[in-house]
PDB file of C-alpha atoms in Angstrom:
ATOM      1  CA  MET A 172     168.498  85.402  37.923  1.00 66.00           C
ATOM      2  CA  ASN A 173     167.079  82.268  36.358  1.00 80.00           C
ATOM      3  CA  TRP A 174     163.625  82.225  37.974  1.00 85.00           C
ATOM      4  CA  THR A 175     160.608  81.419  35.787  1.00 87.00           C
ATOM      5  CA  ILE A 176     157.002  82.562  35.542  1.00 88.00           C
ATOM      6  CA  GLU A 177     155.873  79.046  36.596  1.00 90.00           C
ATOM      7  CA  GLN A 178     157.894  79.428  39.837  1.00 89.00           C
ATOM      8  CA  LEU A 179     156.340  82.752  40.587  1.00 90.00           C
ATOM      9  CA  ARG A 180     152.856  81.323  39.907  1.00 90.00           C
ATOM     10  CA  TYR A 181     153.504  78.494  42.402  1.00 90.00           C
ATOM     11  CA  PHE A 182     154.869  80.903  44.941  1.00 90.00           C
ATOM     12  CA  VAL A 183     151.817  83.146  44.781  1.00 91.00           C
ATOM     13  CA  ALA A 184     149.416  80.213  44.979  1.00 90.00           C
ATOM     14  CA  ALA A 185     151.198  78.890  48.129  1.00 90.00           C
ATOM     15  CA  ALA A 186     151.031  82.344  49.690  1.00 89.00           C
ATOM     16  CA  GLU A 187     147.335  82.813  48.940  1.00 88.00           C
ATOM     17  CA  GLU A 188     146.413  79.289  50.006  1.00 88.00           C
ATOM     18  CA  GLY A 189     148.473  79.266  53.210  1.00 86.00           C
ATOM     19  CA  SER A 190     150.174  75.965  52.403  1.00 86.00           C
ATOM     20  CA  ILE A 191     152.009  74.280  49.596  1.00 87.00           C
ATOM     21  CA  SER A 192     149.694  71.285  49.699  1.00 87.00           C
ATOM     22  CA  ALA A 193     146.613  73.407  49.289  1.00 89.00           C
ATOM     23  CA  ALA A 194     148.266  75.306  46.412  1.00 87.00           C
ATOM     24  CA  ALA A 195     149.138  72.012  44.741  1.00 88.00           C
ATOM     25  CA  ARG A 196     145.521  70.876  44.926  1.00 90.00           C
ATOM     26  CA  ARG A 197     144.319  74.251  43.443  1.00 89.00           C
ATOM     27  CA  LEU A 198     146.771  74.017  40.614  1.00 87.00           C
ATOM     28  CA  GLY A 199     146.370  70.296  40.038  1.00 89.00           C
ATOM     29  CA  LYS A 200     150.090  69.675  40.551  1.00 89.00           C
ATOM     30  CA  ALA A 201     152.126  67.338  42.727  1.00 90.00           C
ATOM     31  CA  GLN A 202     153.034  68.815  46.102  1.00 88.00           C
ATOM     32  CA  SER A 203     156.658  67.829  45.554  1.00 89.00           C
ATOM     33  CA  ALA A 204     156.779  69.753  42.266  1.00 88.00           C
ATOM     34  CA  LEU A 205     155.632  72.905  43.950  1.00 89.00           C
ATOM     35  CA  SER A 206     157.940  72.518  46.940  1.00 89.00           C
ATOM     36  CA  THR A 207     160.937  71.983  44.615  1.00 91.00           C
ATOM     37  CA  ALA A 208     159.994  74.909  42.406  1.00 89.00           C
ATOM     38  CA  ILE A 209     159.668  77.310  45.342  1.00 90.00           C
ATOM     39  CA  SER A 210     162.979  76.063  46.923  1.00 90.00           C
ATOM     40  CA  LEU A 211     164.762  76.698  43.607  1.00 90.00           C
ATOM     41  CA  LEU A 212     163.162  80.160  43.382  1.00 90.00           C
ATOM     42  CA  GLU A 213     164.460  80.941  46.955  1.00 87.00           C
ATOM     43  CA  ALA A 214     167.943  79.665  46.013  1.00 87.00           C
ATOM     44  CA  ASP A 215     167.969  81.884  42.964  1.00 88.00           C
ATOM     45  CA  LEU A 216     166.789  84.981  44.919  1.00 88.00           C
ATOM     46  CA  GLY A 217     169.148  84.404  47.753  1.00 88.00           C
ATOM     47  CA  PHE A 218     166.638  84.462  50.600  1.00 90.00           C
ATOM     48  CA  GLU A 219     163.741  82.477  52.023  1.00 89.00           C
ATOM     49  CA  LEU A 220     160.197  83.378  51.066  1.00 89.00           C
ATOM     50  CA  PHE A 221     158.500  81.280  53.710  1.00 89.00           C
ATOM     51  CA  ASP A 222     159.152  80.824  57.386  1.00 85.00           C
ATOM     52  CA  ARG A 223     159.488  77.059  57.622  1.00 79.00           C
ATOM     53  CA  SER A 224     159.636  77.048  61.461  1.00 77.00           C
ATOM     54  CA  ARG A 225     155.863  77.357  61.387  1.00 70.00           C
ATOM     55  CA  ARG A 226     153.277  74.800  60.319  1.00 71.00           C
ATOM     56  CA  ASN A 227     151.617  76.959  57.674  1.00 73.00           C
ATOM     57  CA  ALA A 228     153.344  78.695  54.790  1.00 74.00           C
ATOM     58  CA  ARG A 229     153.789  82.009  56.423  1.00 85.00           C
ATOM     59  CA  LEU A 230     155.713  84.609  54.463  1.00 89.00           C
ATOM     60  CA  THR A 231     158.958  86.138  55.657  1.00 89.00           C
ATOM     61  CA  ALA A 232     159.397  89.894  55.505  1.00 89.00           C
ATOM     62  CA  GLN A 233     161.197  89.442  52.181  1.00 91.00           C
ATOM     63  CA  GLY A 234     158.531  87.057  51.022  1.00 87.00           C
ATOM     64  CA  GLU A 235     155.723  89.682  51.620  1.00 90.00           C
ATOM     65  CA  VAL A 236     157.587  92.192  49.426  1.00 91.00           C
ATOM     66  CA  MET A 237     158.190  89.614  46.718  1.00 89.00           C
ATOM     67  CA  LEU A 238     154.579  88.591  46.765  1.00 91.00           C
ATOM     68  CA  LEU A 239     153.488  92.072  45.620  1.00 90.00           C
ATOM     69  CA  GLU A 240     156.176  92.039  42.927  1.00 90.00           C
ATOM     70  CA  ALA A 241     155.294  88.563  41.782  1.00 90.00           C
ATOM     71  CA  LYS A 242     151.562  89.367  41.489  1.00 88.00           C
ATOM     72  CA  GLU A 243     152.261  92.431  39.414  1.00 86.00           C
ATOM     73  CA  LEU A 244     154.638  90.537  37.101  1.00 87.00           C
ATOM     74  CA  LEU A 245     152.046  87.771  36.645  1.00 84.00           C
ATOM     75  CA  ARG A 246     149.450  90.286  35.825  1.00 80.00           C
ATOM     76  CA  GLN A 247     151.709  91.849  33.137  1.00 79.00           C
ATOM     77  CA  ALA A 248     152.484  88.338  31.755  1.00 78.00           C
ATOM     78  CA  GLU A 249     148.779  87.628  31.522  1.00 75.00           C
ATOM     79  CA  GLY A 250     148.217  90.883  29.727  1.00 68.00           C
ATOM     80  CA  LEU A 251     151.002  90.085  27.271  1.00 71.00           C
ATOM     81  CA  ASN A 252     149.506  86.637  26.647  1.00 70.00           C
ATOM     82  CA  HIS A 253     146.006  88.134  26.003  1.00 63.00           C
ATOM     83  CA  ARG A 254     147.418  90.769  23.693  1.00 63.00           C
ATOM     84  CA  ALA A 255     149.326  88.197  21.701  1.00 68.00           C
ATOM     85  CA  ASN A 256     146.210  86.046  21.351  1.00 63.00           C
ATOM     86  CA  ALA A 257     144.187  89.018  20.271  1.00 61.00           C
ATOM     87  CA  LEU A 258     146.741  89.906  17.584  1.00 62.00           C
ATOM     88  CA  ALA A 259     146.978  86.289  16.406  1.00 64.00           C
ATOM     89  CA  PHE A 260     143.200  86.220  15.860  1.00 56.00           C
ATOM     90  CA  GLY A 261     143.148  89.535  14.064  1.00 60.00           C
ATOM     91  CA  GLU A 262     141.618  91.718  16.808  1.00 56.00           C
ATOM     92  CA  GLN A 263     142.282  95.369  16.237  1.00 55.00           C
ATOM     93  CA  PRO A 264     144.935  96.440  18.809  1.00 74.00           C
ATOM     94  CA  ARG A 265     144.223 100.157  18.535  1.00 83.00           C
ATOM     95  CA  LEU A 266     141.234 102.397  17.888  1.00 91.00           C
ATOM     96  CA  SER A 267     141.112 106.163  17.584  1.00 95.00           C
ATOM     97  CA  LEU A 268     137.554 107.360  18.122  1.00 96.00           C
ATOM     98  CA  ALA A 269     136.247 110.950  17.533  1.00 97.00           C
ATOM     99  CA  ILE A 270     133.138 112.076  19.408  1.00 96.00           C
ATOM    100  CA  ASP A 271     130.971 115.147  18.815  1.00 94.00           C
ATOM    101  CA  GLU A 272     130.677 117.244  21.964  1.00 90.00           C
ATOM    102  CA  ALA A 273     126.957 117.625  21.302  1.00 88.00           C
ATOM    103  CA  LEU A 274     126.286 113.870  21.685  1.00 92.00           C
ATOM    104  CA  PRO A 275     124.568 112.558  24.843  1.00 89.00           C
ATOM    105  CA  TYR A 276     127.177 112.284  27.579  1.00 88.00           C
ATOM    106  CA  GLN A 277     125.704 109.163  29.150  1.00 89.00           C
ATOM    107  CA  ALA A 278     125.609 107.306  25.892  1.00 93.00           C
ATOM    108  CA  VAL A 279     129.262 108.172  25.126  1.00 94.00           C
ATOM    109  CA  SER A 280     130.330 107.219  28.693  1.00 93.00           C
ATOM    110  CA  GLU A 281     128.640 103.815  28.371  1.00 95.00           C
ATOM    111  CA  LEU A 282     130.107 103.197  24.967  1.00 96.00           C
ATOM    112  CA  VAL A 283     133.629 103.729  26.370  1.00 95.00           C
ATOM    113  CA  ARG A 284     132.964 101.514  29.366  1.00 94.00           C
ATOM    114  CA  ASP A 285     131.560  98.763  27.245  1.00 94.00           C
ATOM    115  CA  LEU A 286     134.610  99.010  24.907  1.00 91.00           C
ATOM    116  CA  ALA A 287     136.863  98.481  27.865  1.00 89.00           C
ATOM    117  CA  TYR A 288     134.879  95.322  28.872  1.00 86.00           C
ATOM    118  CA  GLN A 289     134.388  93.915  25.291  1.00 86.00           C
ATOM    119  CA  PHE A 290     137.972  94.579  24.109  1.00 84.00           C
ATOM    120  CA  ALA A 291     139.993  94.564  27.250  1.00 77.00           C
ATOM    121  CA  TYR A 292     143.390  94.917  25.646  1.00 76.00           C
ATOM    122  CA  LEU A 293     142.350  97.493  23.028  1.00 84.00           C
ATOM    123  CA  GLU A 294     144.480 100.704  22.941  1.00 87.00           C
ATOM    124  CA  LEU A 295     141.949 103.537  22.767  1.00 93.00           C
ATOM    125  CA  THR A 296     142.475 107.173  21.793  1.00 95.00           C
ATOM    126  CA  LEU A 297     139.453 109.363  22.349  1.00 95.00           C
ATOM    127  CA  LEU A 298     139.097 112.684  20.538  1.00 96.00           C
ATOM    128  CA  ASN A 299     136.360 115.252  21.259  1.00 93.00           C
ATOM    129  CA  GLY A 300     135.327 118.251  19.205  1.00 91.00           C
ATOM    130  CA  THR A 301     132.630 120.001  17.252  1.00 88.00           C
ATOM    131  CA  SER A 302     130.779 118.260  14.482  1.00 89.00           C
ATOM    132  CA  THR A 303     133.142 119.790  11.916  1.00 89.00           C
ATOM    133  CA  GLU A 304     136.255 118.810  13.937  1.00 92.00           C
ATOM    134  CA  VAL A 305     135.077 115.197  14.210  1.00 95.00           C
ATOM    135  CA  ALA A 306     134.776 115.016  10.364  1.00 93.00           C
ATOM    136  CA  GLU A 307     138.232 116.531  10.025  1.00 94.00           C
ATOM    137  CA  TYR A 308     139.769 114.074  12.498  1.00 95.00           C
ATOM    138  CA  VAL A 309     138.459 111.186  10.384  1.00 95.00           C
ATOM    139  CA  GLU A 310     139.320 112.725   7.063  1.00 94.00           C
ATOM    140  CA  ASN A 311     142.885 113.503   8.229  1.00 93.00           C
ATOM    141  CA  GLN A 312     143.209 109.958   9.658  1.00 92.00           C
ATOM    142  CA  ARG A 313     143.665 111.120  13.132  1.00 95.00           C
ATOM    143  CA  ALA A 314     140.541 109.110  13.982  1.00 95.00           C
ATOM    144  CA  ASP A 315     139.569 105.661  12.612  1.00 94.00           C
ATOM    145  CA  ILE A 316     135.881 106.465  12.995  1.00 95.00           C
ATOM    146  CA  GLY A 317     133.786 109.306  14.384  1.00 96.00           C
ATOM    147  CA  PHE A 318     130.286 109.867  15.643  1.00 97.00           C
ATOM    148  CA  HIS A 319     128.801 113.321  15.112  1.00 95.00           C
ATOM    149  CA  VAL A 320     125.612 115.322  14.631  1.00 92.00           C
ATOM    150  CA  ASP A 321     124.716 115.788  11.006  1.00 90.00           C
ATOM    151  CA  ARG A 322     125.222 119.518  10.368  1.00 83.00           C
ATOM    152  CA  GLY A 323     125.348 119.363   6.562  1.00 80.00           C
ATOM    153  CA  ALA A 324     127.568 118.187   3.758  1.00 82.00           C
ATOM    154  CA  ILE A 325     130.776 116.283   4.409  1.00 85.00           C
ATOM    155  CA  SER A 326     133.884 115.523   2.451  1.00 86.00           C
ATOM    156  CA  SER A 327     133.593 113.106  -0.456  1.00 88.00           C
ATOM    157  CA  ALA A 328     136.518 111.226   1.099  1.00 91.00           C
ATOM    158  CA  LEU A 329     134.234 110.064   3.981  1.00 93.00           C
ATOM    159  CA  GLY A 330     131.732 107.308   4.181  1.00 91.00           C
ATOM    160  CA  HIS A 331     128.897 107.581   6.614  1.00 92.00           C
ATOM    161  CA  LYS A 332     125.776 105.884   8.019  1.00 93.00           C
ATOM    162  CA  TYR A 333     123.007 107.117  10.332  1.00 95.00           C
ATOM    163  CA  VAL A 334     123.042 105.457  13.759  1.00 94.00           C
ATOM    164  CA  GLY A 335     120.342 107.375  15.678  1.00 93.00           C
ATOM    165  CA  SER A 336     119.406 110.851  16.871  1.00 93.00           C
ATOM    166  CA  ALA A 337     119.845 113.215  19.836  1.00 90.00           C
ATOM    167  CA  VAL A 338     117.157 115.385  21.414  1.00 89.00           C
ATOM    168  CA  GLN A 339     117.424 119.179  21.376  1.00 90.00           C
ATOM    169  CA  GLY A 340     115.420 121.994  22.923  1.00 91.00           C
ATOM    170  CA  VAL A 341     115.172 125.803  23.425  1.00 93.00           C
ATOM    171  CA  PHE A 342     116.977 127.100  26.452  1.00 94.00           C
ATOM    172  CA  VAL A 343     117.494 130.303  28.481  1.00 94.00           C
ATOM    173  CA  ALA A 344     119.105 131.158  31.782  1.00 93.00           C
ATOM    174  CA  GLY A 345     116.931 130.528  34.805  1.00 90.00           C
ATOM    175  CA  ASP A 346     116.319 134.237  35.396  1.00 91.00           C
ATOM    176  CA  HIS A 347     115.757 135.208  31.732  1.00 92.00           C
ATOM    177  CA  PRO A 348     112.406 137.020  31.145  1.00 93.00           C
ATOM    178  CA  LEU A 349     111.140 134.088  29.058  1.00 93.00           C
ATOM    179  CA  ALA A 350     111.888 131.564  31.829  1.00 92.00           C
ATOM    180  CA  TYR A 351     108.848 132.765  33.796  1.00 92.00           C
ATOM    181  CA  ARG A 352     106.364 131.840  31.022  1.00 91.00           C
ATOM    182  CA  ASP A 353     104.643 128.436  30.859  1.00 90.00           C
ATOM    183  CA  GLN A 354     104.860 128.571  27.067  1.00 92.00           C
ATOM    184  CA  VAL A 355     106.408 130.817  24.433  1.00 93.00           C
ATOM    185  CA  THR A 356     105.903 131.434  20.742  1.00 92.00           C
ATOM    186  CA  ARG A 357     108.174 132.123  17.813  1.00 91.00           C
ATOM    187  CA  SER A 358     107.133 135.830  18.229  1.00 93.00           C
ATOM    188  CA  ASP A 359     108.278 135.799  21.864  1.00 93.00           C
ATOM    189  CA  LEU A 360     111.630 134.310  20.877  1.00 94.00           C
ATOM    190  CA  ALA A 361     112.154 136.882  18.127  1.00 93.00           C
ATOM    191  CA  LYS A 362     112.141 139.686  20.758  1.00 94.00           C
ATOM    192  CA  TYR A 363     115.385 138.458  22.283  1.00 95.00           C
ATOM    193  CA  ARG A 364     118.911 137.756  20.988  1.00 95.00           C
ATOM    194  CA  GLN A 365     119.413 134.268  19.561  1.00 95.00           C
ATOM    195  CA  ILE A 366     122.828 132.541  19.761  1.00 95.00           C
ATOM    196  CA  LEU A 367     123.488 130.339  16.780  1.00 91.00           C
ATOM    197  CA  LEU A 368     125.995 127.630  15.994  1.00 85.00           C
ATOM    198  CA  GLN A 369     128.428 128.892  13.448  1.00 80.00           C
ATOM    199  CA  MET A 370     129.449 126.233  10.851  1.00 70.00           C
ATOM    200  CA  GLU A 371     130.345 126.151   7.222  1.00 65.00           C
ATOM    201  CA  ASP A 372     127.717 124.792   4.781  1.00 59.00           C
ATOM    202  CA  PHE A 373     125.151 124.776   7.613  1.00 60.00           C
ATOM    203  CA  THR A 374     122.401 127.317   8.247  1.00 61.00           C
ATOM    204  CA  PRO A 375     120.515 126.798  11.540  1.00 68.00           C
ATOM    205  CA  TRP A 376     117.106 128.184  12.139  1.00 74.00           C
ATOM    206  CA  GLN A 377     117.244 131.940  12.622  1.00 84.00           C
ATOM    207  CA  LEU A 378     114.154 133.209  14.463  1.00 87.00           C
ATOM    208  CA  SER A 379     115.425 136.528  15.831  1.00 91.00           C
ATOM    209  CA  PRO A 380     116.711 139.581  14.003  1.00 92.00           C
ATOM    210  CA  SER A 381     119.395 139.869  16.737  1.00 93.00           C
ATOM    211  CA  ILE A 382     122.054 137.176  16.259  1.00 93.00           C
ATOM    212  CA  TRP A 383     125.285 136.166  17.887  1.00 95.00           C
ATOM    213  CA  ARG A 384     127.272 133.120  16.827  1.00 91.00           C
ATOM    214  CA  ALA A 385     129.825 130.674  18.210  1.00 91.00           C
ATOM    215  CA  ASP A 386     131.374 127.469  16.886  1.00 84.00           C
ATOM    216  CA  SER A 387     130.931 125.309  19.978  1.00 86.00           C
ATOM    217  CA  SER A 388     127.733 124.147  21.630  1.00 87.00           C
ATOM    218  CA  TYR A 389     129.410 124.401  25.059  1.00 88.00           C
ATOM    219  CA  VAL A 390     130.479 128.002  24.379  1.00 91.00           C
ATOM    220  CA  ILE A 391     126.920 128.775  23.355  1.00 92.00           C
ATOM    221  CA  ALA A 392     125.614 127.223  26.508  1.00 92.00           C
ATOM    222  CA  GLY A 393     127.995 129.370  28.546  1.00 92.00           C
ATOM    223  CA  MET A 394     126.730 132.515  26.750  1.00 94.00           C
ATOM    224  CA  VAL A 395     123.117 131.482  27.522  1.00 94.00           C
ATOM    225  CA  VAL A 396     124.103 131.060  31.267  1.00 93.00           C
ATOM    226  CA  ASP A 397     125.451 134.641  31.146  1.00 92.00           C
ATOM    227  CA  LYS A 398     122.009 135.871  29.889  1.00 92.00           C
ATOM    228  CA  LEU A 399     123.376 136.889  26.575  1.00 94.00           C
ATOM    229  CA  GLY A 400     120.473 135.362  24.713  1.00 94.00           C
ATOM    230  CA  TRP A 401     118.595 132.085  24.066  1.00 94.00           C
ATOM    231  CA  ALA A 402     119.585 129.094  21.994  1.00 94.00           C
ATOM    232  CA  VAL A 403     118.604 125.716  20.562  1.00 92.00           C
ATOM    233  CA  LEU A 404     120.885 123.188  22.205  1.00 91.00           C
ATOM    234  CA  PRO A 405     121.227 119.420  22.657  1.00 88.00           C
ATOM    235  CA  ILE A 406     119.465 118.384  25.918  1.00 86.00           C
ATOM    236  CA  ASP A 407     122.550 116.948  27.524  1.00 82.00           C
ATOM    237  CA  ILE A 408     124.665 120.138  27.126  1.00 83.00           C
ATOM    238  CA  ALA A 409     121.810 122.265  28.478  1.00 79.00           C
ATOM    239  CA  GLU A 410     121.431 119.964  31.453  1.00 76.00           C
ATOM    240  CA  TYR A 411     125.148 120.121  32.087  1.00 70.00           C
ATOM    241  CA  GLU A 412     124.938 123.931  32.327  1.00 72.00           C
ATOM    242  CA  ASP A 413     121.705 123.764  34.286  1.00 77.00           C
ATOM    243  CA  LEU A 414     119.672 125.844  31.804  1.00 90.00           C
ATOM    244  CA  HIS A 415     115.940 126.384  31.764  1.00 92.00           C
ATOM    245  CA  GLU A 416     114.102 124.666  28.885  1.00 92.00           C
ATOM    246  CA  LEU A 417     111.272 126.661  27.231  1.00 93.00           C
ATOM    247  CA  ARG A 418     108.102 125.091  25.965  1.00 92.00           C
ATOM    248  CA  CYS A 419     107.463 126.266  22.450  1.00 90.00           C
ATOM    249  CA  ASP A 420     104.892 124.035  20.711  1.00 87.00           C
ATOM    250  CA  ASP A 421     104.760 125.925  17.443  1.00 83.00           C
ATOM    251  CA  LEU A 422     108.545 125.560  16.859  1.00 83.00           C
ATOM    252  CA  GLY A 423     108.454 121.799  16.207  1.00 81.00           C
ATOM    253  CA  LEU A 424     112.147 121.090  16.795  1.00 84.00           C
ATOM    254  CA  PRO A 425     113.302 117.885  15.139  1.00 85.00           C
ATOM    255  CA  GLN A 426     115.779 115.519  16.806  1.00 88.00           C
ATOM    256  CA  LEU A 427     119.387 115.781  15.668  1.00 89.00           C
ATOM    257  CA  PRO A 428     120.465 113.005  13.237  1.00 93.00           C
ATOM    258  CA  VAL A 429     123.699 111.252  14.369  1.00 95.00           C
ATOM    259  CA  ARG A 430     125.998 109.473  11.920  1.00 95.00           C
ATOM    260  CA  MET A 431     129.142 107.426  12.033  1.00 96.00           C
ATOM    261  CA  LEU A 432     132.035 108.474   9.767  1.00 96.00           C
ATOM    262  CA  TRP A 433     134.965 106.563   8.301  1.00 94.00           C
ATOM    263  CA  ARG A 434     137.401 107.278   5.543  1.00 92.00           C
ATOM    264  CA  PHE A 435     136.839 105.540   2.168  1.00 87.00           C
ATOM    265  CA  GLY A 436     139.448 102.859   1.754  1.00 81.00           C
ATOM    266  CA  ARG A 437     139.481 102.020   5.428  1.00 78.00           C
ATOM    267  CA  ALA A 438     136.386  99.782   5.787  1.00 76.00           C
ATOM    268  CA  PRO A 439     135.135  99.456   9.324  1.00 80.00           C
ATOM    269  CA  ASN A 440     136.684  96.367  11.061  1.00 83.00           C
ATOM    270  CA  ASP A 441     135.022  94.229  13.806  1.00 83.00           C
ATOM    271  CA  VAL A 442     135.747  96.734  16.569  1.00 88.00           C
ATOM    272  CA  MET A 443     134.359  99.610  14.561  1.00 90.00           C
ATOM    273  CA  GLN A 444     131.277  97.680  13.555  1.00 91.00           C
ATOM    274  CA  TRP A 445     130.734  96.798  17.229  1.00 92.00           C
ATOM    275  CA  CYS A 446     130.885 100.517  18.134  1.00 94.00           C
ATOM    276  CA  ASP A 447     128.389 101.277  15.373  1.00 93.00           C
ATOM    277  CA  ALA A 448     125.845  98.795  16.683  1.00 94.00           C
ATOM    278  CA  ARG A 449     126.380  99.505  20.351  1.00 95.00           C
ATOM    279  CA  PHE A 450     126.191 103.316  20.022  1.00 95.00           C
ATOM    280  CA  ALA A 451     122.916 103.028  18.022  1.00 94.00           C
ATOM    281  CA  GLU A 452     121.504 101.005  20.953  1.00 94.00           C
ATOM    282  CA  LEU A 453     122.752 103.600  23.448  1.00 94.00           C
ATOM    283  CA  LEU A 454     121.280 106.478  21.433  1.00 92.00           C
ATOM    284  CA  ARG A 455     117.886 104.790  21.319  1.00 90.00           C
ATOM    285  CA  SER A 456     117.910 104.282  25.094  1.00 86.00           C
ATOM    286  CA  SER A 457     118.975 107.951  25.634  1.00 79.00           C
ATOM    287  CA  SER A 458     116.149 109.263  23.477  1.00 73.00           C
ATOM    288  CA  GLU A 459     113.520 107.039  25.121  1.00 68.00           C
ATOM    289  CA  ALA A 460     114.637 108.130  28.585  1.00 63.00           C
ATOM    290  CA  ILE A 461     113.840 111.815  27.825  1.00 59.00           C
TER     291      ILE A 461
END
């Protein structure tokens, strides 16, 4: 087989336009050049692609099959060309990104969609985990960068910068005794079991003498659903589990600070810096929408 990409491109154009002359006009080529190229392609393949007994360039049965194959091959060739250009201009071909499970789902989803649009030929690996796991992914070089909620001290091997915040609240199951009150106080909360996030070097607010702990916000949310206690949770996780938010004005919950992590010695490149700026925008929009 000695066919060329150019021959396939001419063939696809003729099939799409319905005639070789129309395809030649679209491509800015001489009609004779397209006609010769397609004839050579047919000779190489060993069968006709167009039924020449008709006025228009109507495909034969073999031609219809080859049109699908040719389009796919041209798509792959275009992808190869884009990838080569990206590498030639220094674009990062791969990115491993670690995301804290507690971060707003909508903001994370939009970041990933925007990455696909902005860097179409980027090879992305997305890792999810707790705040501690995100830091470990970056420190162990499984992830190039990470976004997580600041839960305390991190390794001295990591660089970081704050990019925004996430909203949190106090939540119970819909049929918990506190769910029927318009407002609760610290004293009210202290009467019921509190479920805390368990992390090293981080001590969350303990308001109840009765405490259970778990190392995942989603696990805690599931325990709250099962009426095992109340918990302070990021808004997005609580909404995912359809929990009831309590109004507790005297608690004064702050927003959760969010930071980007990278390993010292691996300065953020253009793609990482774009993620930094874009995620900061998305976090602001998420906080303003609540």
